[in-house]
Coordinates of C-alpha atoms (C1' of nucleotides) in Angstrom, one line a residue:
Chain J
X1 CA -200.4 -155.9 -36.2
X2 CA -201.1 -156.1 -39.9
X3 CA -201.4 -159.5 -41.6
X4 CA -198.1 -159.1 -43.2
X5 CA -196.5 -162.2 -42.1
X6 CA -192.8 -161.9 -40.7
X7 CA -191.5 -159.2 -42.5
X8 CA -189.7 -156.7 -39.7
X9 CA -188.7 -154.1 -42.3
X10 CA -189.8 -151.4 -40.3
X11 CA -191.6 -149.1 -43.0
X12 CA -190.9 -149.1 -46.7
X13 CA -192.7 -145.7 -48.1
X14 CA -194.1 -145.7 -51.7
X15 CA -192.8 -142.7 -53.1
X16 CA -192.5 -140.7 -56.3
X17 CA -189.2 -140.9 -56.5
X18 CA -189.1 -144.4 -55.4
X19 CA -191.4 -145.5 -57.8
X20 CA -189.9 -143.5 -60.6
X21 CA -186.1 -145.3 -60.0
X22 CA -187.9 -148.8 -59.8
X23 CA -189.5 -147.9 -63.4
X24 CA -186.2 -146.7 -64.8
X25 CA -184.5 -149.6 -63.7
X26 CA -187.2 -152.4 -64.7
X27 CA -187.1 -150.8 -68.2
X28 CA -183.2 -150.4 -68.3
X29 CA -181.0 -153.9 -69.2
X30 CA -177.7 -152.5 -69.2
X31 CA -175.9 -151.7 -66.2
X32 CA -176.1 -148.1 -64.9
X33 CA -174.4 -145.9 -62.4
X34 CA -176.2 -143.7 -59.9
X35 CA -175.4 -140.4 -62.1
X36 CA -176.6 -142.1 -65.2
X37 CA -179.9 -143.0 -63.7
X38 CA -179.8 -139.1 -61.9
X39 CA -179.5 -138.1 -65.9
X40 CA -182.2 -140.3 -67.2
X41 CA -184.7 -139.8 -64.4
X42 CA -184.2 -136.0 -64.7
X43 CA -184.3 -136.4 -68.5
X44 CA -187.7 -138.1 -68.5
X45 CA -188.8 -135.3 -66.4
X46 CA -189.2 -137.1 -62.8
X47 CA -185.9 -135.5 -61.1
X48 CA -184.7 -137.2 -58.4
X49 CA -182.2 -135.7 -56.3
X50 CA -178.8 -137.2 -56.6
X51 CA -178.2 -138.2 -52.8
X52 CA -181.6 -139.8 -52.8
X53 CA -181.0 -141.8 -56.0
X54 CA -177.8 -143.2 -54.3
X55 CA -179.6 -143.5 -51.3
X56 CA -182.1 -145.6 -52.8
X57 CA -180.0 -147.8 -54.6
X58 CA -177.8 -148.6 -51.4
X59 CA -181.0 -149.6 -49.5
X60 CA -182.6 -152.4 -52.8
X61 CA -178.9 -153.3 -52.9
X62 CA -179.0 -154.4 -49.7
X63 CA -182.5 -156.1 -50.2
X64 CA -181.0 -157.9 -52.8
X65 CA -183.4 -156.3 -55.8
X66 CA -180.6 -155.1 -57.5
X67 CA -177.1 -156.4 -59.0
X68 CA -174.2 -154.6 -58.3
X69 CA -171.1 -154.4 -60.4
X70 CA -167.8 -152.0 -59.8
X71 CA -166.1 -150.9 -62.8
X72 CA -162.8 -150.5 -63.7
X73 CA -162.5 -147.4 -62.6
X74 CA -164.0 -147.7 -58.9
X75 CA -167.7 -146.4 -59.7
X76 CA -170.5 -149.1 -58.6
X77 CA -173.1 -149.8 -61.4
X78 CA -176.3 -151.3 -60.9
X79 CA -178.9 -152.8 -62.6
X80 CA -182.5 -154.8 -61.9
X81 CA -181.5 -158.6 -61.0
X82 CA -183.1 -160.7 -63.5
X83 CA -181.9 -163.8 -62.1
X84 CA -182.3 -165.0 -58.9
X85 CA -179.2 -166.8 -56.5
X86 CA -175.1 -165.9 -57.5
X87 CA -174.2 -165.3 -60.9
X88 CA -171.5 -163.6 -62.7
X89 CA -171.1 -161.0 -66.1
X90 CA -170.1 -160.5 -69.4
X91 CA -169.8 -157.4 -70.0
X92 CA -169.0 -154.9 -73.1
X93 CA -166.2 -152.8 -72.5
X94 CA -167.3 -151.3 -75.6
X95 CA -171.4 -150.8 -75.4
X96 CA -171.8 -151.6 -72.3
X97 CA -174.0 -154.7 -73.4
X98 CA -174.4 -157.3 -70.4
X99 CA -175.0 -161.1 -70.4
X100 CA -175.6 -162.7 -67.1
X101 CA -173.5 -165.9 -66.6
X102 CA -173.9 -168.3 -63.8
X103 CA -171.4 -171.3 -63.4
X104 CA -171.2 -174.2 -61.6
X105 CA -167.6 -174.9 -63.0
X106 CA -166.1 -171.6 -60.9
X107 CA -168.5 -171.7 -58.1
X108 CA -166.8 -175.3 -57.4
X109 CA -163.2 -174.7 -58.5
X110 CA -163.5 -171.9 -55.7
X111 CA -164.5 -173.8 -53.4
X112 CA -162.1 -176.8 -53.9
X113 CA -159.3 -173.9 -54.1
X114 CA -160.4 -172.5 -50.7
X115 CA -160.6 -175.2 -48.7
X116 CA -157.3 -176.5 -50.3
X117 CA -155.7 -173.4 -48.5
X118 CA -158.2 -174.0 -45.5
X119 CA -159.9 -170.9 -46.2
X120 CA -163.4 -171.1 -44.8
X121 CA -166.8 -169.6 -46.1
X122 CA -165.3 -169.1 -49.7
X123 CA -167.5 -166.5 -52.0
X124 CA -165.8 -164.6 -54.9
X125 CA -165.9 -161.6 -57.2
X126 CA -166.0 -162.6 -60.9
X127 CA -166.7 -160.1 -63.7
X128 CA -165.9 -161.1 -67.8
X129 CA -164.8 -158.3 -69.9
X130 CA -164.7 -157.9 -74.0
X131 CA -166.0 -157.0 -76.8
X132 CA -169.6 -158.4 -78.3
X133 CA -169.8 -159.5 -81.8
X134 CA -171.9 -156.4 -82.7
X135 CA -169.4 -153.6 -81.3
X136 CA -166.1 -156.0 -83.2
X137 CA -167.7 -155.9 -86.2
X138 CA -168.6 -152.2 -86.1
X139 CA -164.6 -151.2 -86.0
X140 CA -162.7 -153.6 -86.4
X141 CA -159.3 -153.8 -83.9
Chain O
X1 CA -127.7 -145.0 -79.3
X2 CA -127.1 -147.2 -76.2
X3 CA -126.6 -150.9 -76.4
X4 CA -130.3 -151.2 -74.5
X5 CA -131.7 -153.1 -77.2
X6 CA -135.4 -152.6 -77.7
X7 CA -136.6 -151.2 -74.0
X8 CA -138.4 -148.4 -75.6
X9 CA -139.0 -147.4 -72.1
X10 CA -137.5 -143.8 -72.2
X11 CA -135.6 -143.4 -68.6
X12 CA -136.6 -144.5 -65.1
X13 CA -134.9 -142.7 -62.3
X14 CA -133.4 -144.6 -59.4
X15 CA -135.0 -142.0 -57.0
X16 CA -134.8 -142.3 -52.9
X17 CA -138.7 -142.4 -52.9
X18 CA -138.8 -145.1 -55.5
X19 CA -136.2 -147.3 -53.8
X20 CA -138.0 -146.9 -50.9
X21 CA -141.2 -147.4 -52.3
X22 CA -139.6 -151.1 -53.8
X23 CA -137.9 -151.6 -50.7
X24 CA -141.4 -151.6 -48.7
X25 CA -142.9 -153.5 -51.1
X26 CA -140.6 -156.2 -51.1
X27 CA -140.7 -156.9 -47.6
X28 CA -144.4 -156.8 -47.3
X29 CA -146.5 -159.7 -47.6
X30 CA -150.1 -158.3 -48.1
X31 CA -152.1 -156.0 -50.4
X32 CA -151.6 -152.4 -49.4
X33 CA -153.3 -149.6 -50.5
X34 CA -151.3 -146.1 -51.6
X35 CA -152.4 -144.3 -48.4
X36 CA -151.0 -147.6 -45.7
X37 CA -148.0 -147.6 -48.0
X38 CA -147.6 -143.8 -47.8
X39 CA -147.7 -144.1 -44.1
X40 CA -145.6 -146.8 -43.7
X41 CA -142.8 -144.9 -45.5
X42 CA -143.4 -142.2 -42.8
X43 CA -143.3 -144.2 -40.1
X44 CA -140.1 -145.9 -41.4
X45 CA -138.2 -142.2 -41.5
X46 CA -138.6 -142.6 -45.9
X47 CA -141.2 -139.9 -46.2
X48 CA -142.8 -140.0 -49.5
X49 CA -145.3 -137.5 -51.1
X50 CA -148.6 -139.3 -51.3
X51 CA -149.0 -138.2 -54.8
X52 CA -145.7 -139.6 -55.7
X53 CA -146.7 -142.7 -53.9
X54 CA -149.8 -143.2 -56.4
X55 CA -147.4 -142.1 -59.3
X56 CA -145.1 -144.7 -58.9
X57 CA -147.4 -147.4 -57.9
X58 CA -149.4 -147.0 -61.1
X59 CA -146.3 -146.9 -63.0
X60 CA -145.2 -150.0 -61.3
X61 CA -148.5 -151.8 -62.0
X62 CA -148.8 -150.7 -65.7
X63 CA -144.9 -152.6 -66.1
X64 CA -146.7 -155.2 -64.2
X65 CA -144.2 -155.4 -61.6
X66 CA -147.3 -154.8 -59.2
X67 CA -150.4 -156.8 -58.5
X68 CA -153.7 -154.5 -58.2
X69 CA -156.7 -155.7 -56.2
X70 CA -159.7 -153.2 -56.3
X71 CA -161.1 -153.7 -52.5
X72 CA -164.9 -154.0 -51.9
X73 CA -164.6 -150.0 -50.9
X74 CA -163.5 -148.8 -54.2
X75 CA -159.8 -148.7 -52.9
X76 CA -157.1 -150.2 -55.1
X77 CA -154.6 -152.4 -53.0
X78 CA -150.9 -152.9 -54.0
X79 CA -148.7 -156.1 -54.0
X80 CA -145.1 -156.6 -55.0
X81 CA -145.9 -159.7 -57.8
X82 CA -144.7 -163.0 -56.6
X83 CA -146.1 -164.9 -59.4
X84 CA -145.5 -163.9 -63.3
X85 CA -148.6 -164.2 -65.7
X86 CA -152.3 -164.1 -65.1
X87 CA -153.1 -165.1 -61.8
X88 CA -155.8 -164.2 -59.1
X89 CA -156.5 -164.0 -55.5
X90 CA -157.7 -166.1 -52.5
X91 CA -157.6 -163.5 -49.7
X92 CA -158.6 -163.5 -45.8
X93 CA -161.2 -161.0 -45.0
X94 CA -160.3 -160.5 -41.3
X95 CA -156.6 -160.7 -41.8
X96 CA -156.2 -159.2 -45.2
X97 CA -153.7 -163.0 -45.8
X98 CA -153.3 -163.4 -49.3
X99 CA -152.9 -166.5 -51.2
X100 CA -151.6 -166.1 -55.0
X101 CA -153.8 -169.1 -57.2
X102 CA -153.9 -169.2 -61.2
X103 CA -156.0 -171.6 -62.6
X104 CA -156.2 -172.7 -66.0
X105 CA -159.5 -174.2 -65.3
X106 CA -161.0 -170.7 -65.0
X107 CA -158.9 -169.2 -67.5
X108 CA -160.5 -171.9 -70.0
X109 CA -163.8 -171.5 -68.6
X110 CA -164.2 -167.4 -69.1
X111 CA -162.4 -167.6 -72.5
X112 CA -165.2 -171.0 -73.5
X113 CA -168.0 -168.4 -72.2
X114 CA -167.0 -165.5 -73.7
X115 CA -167.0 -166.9 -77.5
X116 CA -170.2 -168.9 -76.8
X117 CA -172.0 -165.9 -76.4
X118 CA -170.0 -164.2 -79.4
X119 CA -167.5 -161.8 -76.9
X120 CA -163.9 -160.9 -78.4
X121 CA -160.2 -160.4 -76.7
X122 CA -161.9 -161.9 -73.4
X123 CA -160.4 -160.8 -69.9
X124 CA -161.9 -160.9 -66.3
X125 CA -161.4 -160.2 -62.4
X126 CA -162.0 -162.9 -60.1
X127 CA -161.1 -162.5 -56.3
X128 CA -161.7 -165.3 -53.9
X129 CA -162.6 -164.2 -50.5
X130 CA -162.8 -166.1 -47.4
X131 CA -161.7 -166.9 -43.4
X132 CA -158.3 -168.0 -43.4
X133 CA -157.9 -170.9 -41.0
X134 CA -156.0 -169.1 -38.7
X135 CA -158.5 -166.1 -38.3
X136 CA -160.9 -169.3 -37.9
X137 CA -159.9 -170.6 -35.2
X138 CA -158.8 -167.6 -33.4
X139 CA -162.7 -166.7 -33.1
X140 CA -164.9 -169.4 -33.7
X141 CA -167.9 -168.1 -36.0
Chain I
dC1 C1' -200.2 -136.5 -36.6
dT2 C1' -195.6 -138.9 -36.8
dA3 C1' -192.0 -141.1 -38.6
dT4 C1' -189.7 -141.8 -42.9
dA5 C1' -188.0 -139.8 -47.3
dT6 C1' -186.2 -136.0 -49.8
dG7 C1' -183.3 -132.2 -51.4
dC8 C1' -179.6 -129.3 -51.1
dA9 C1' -175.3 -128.2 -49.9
dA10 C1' -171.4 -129.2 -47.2
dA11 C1' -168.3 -132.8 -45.9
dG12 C1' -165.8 -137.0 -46.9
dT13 C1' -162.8 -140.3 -49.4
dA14 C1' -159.8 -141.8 -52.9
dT15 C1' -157.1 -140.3 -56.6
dT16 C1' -155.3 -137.1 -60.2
dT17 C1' -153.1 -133.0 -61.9
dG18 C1' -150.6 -128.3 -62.4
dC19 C1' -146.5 -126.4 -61.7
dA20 C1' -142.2 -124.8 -59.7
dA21 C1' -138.3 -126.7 -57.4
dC22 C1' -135.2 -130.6 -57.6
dA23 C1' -132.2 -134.5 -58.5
dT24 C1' -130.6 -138.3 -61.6
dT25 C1' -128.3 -139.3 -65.6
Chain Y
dA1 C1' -127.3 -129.2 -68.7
dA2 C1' -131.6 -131.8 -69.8
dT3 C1' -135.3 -134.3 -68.6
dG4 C1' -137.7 -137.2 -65.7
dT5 C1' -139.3 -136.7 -60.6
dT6 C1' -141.1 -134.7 -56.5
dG7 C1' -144.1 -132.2 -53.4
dC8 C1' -147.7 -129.4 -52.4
dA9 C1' -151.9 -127.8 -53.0
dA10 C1' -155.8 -127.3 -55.7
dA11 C1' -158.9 -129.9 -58.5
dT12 C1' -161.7 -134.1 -59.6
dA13 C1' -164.8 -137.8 -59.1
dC14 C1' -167.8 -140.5 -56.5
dT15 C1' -170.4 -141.1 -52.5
dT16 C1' -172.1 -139.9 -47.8
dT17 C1' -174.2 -137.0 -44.4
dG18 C1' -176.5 -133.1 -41.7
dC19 C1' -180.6 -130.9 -41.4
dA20 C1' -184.8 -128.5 -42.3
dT21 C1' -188.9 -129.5 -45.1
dA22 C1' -192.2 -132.4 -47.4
dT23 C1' -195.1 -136.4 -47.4
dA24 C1' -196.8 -141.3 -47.0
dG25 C1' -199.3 -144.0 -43.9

DNA sequence: CTATATGCAAAGTATTTGCAACATT
DNA sequence: AATGTTGCAAATACTTTGCATATAG
């Protein structure tokens, strides 16, 4: 066996399009949906077919090297994790524009609520919507 | 004109599909989704278009006399309301047991976040998942 | 060479919409 | 009678899947 310590993932193949989504999404800061990345890959010239783009996505999902986000409207967005462990979002409903936010205040008022109710394993879904100072200011309500 | 007063709201038909829409609703517990409720109405002899049953629930939600609950599959769930105002969710996710909570403690802490990083008209979604104690015991982890 | 990844198109879900028939007001 | 409502089917939108082909290892 190869020297690669415990990993059991059974084969993990470098390819173009692989390496082409990673690149996208290391450059990108906002949150993106599959068919926006689809767009922008095949706009910078390295198409990727569709399936595999959501294909891909599922799979670093699931190895936790992305953040997922659902919008309002039921699509799933994604975007490069820049911070590591549980964290919540601010986001734009204007731009777009994200801010990562991670608090110990909800993490342990959910907690307290659960077991309160004698729920056990408590996690939660937290997203924070508005508008950023730059979009307000561009037309005002 | 009538003697309504100000419900701009221009007619709402007391239809057999809606009362029986309400009627379900009211004596269920949980979150449904449009396509359990549909069937339920079936089952129960009240059939309902499906189409009418996601026209009526959306009109229902947008007068707020609904709770909505987007479930981890994209799926929106339905609840008659049994609380008024902002509140959230603590739900079971074997039995689908749902808990209504409101706290003002996240309320104050999204709004607090929100202006500290310059975000306007703040909102957000927070859904508290976990084992109710019931489901807990049933089947020991 | 062999197993995984890709691409395309077809299949699946969940939800919306057009429109003629219909029922409440 | 007039207008909101319903039902059905077709249309959308997002995502998944089957399968033959290409390709990393």
């Amino acid at each position: 066996m190869t020297a690669q310590g415990e990993s059991q993932t059974p084969a993990r193949r470098v390819t173009r399009q692989r390496v082409a989504l990673q690149t996208l999404l290391d450059s990108t800061v906002e949150f993106r949906t599959a068919h926006q990345l689809h767009d922008e890959l095949r706009a910078g010239g390295a198409s990727v077919g569709l399936a595999t783009v959501y294909r891909t996505l599922q799979s670093m999902a699931e190895d936790d090297e992305l953040d997922t986000l659902r919008t309002g409207d039921g699509e799933v967005s994604y975007r490069a994790c820049a911070e590591q462990g549980h964290h919540h979002h601010l986001v734009c409903t204007r731009c777009g524009h994200t801010v990562e936010i991670g608090g110990s205040t909800v993490e342990s008022w959910t907690n307290s609520i659960a077991a309160a109710h004698g729920f056990h394993e408590p996690h939660h879904e937290l997203e924070v919507f508005g508008v950023c100072d730059n979009c307000w200011n561009t037309s005002a309500d």
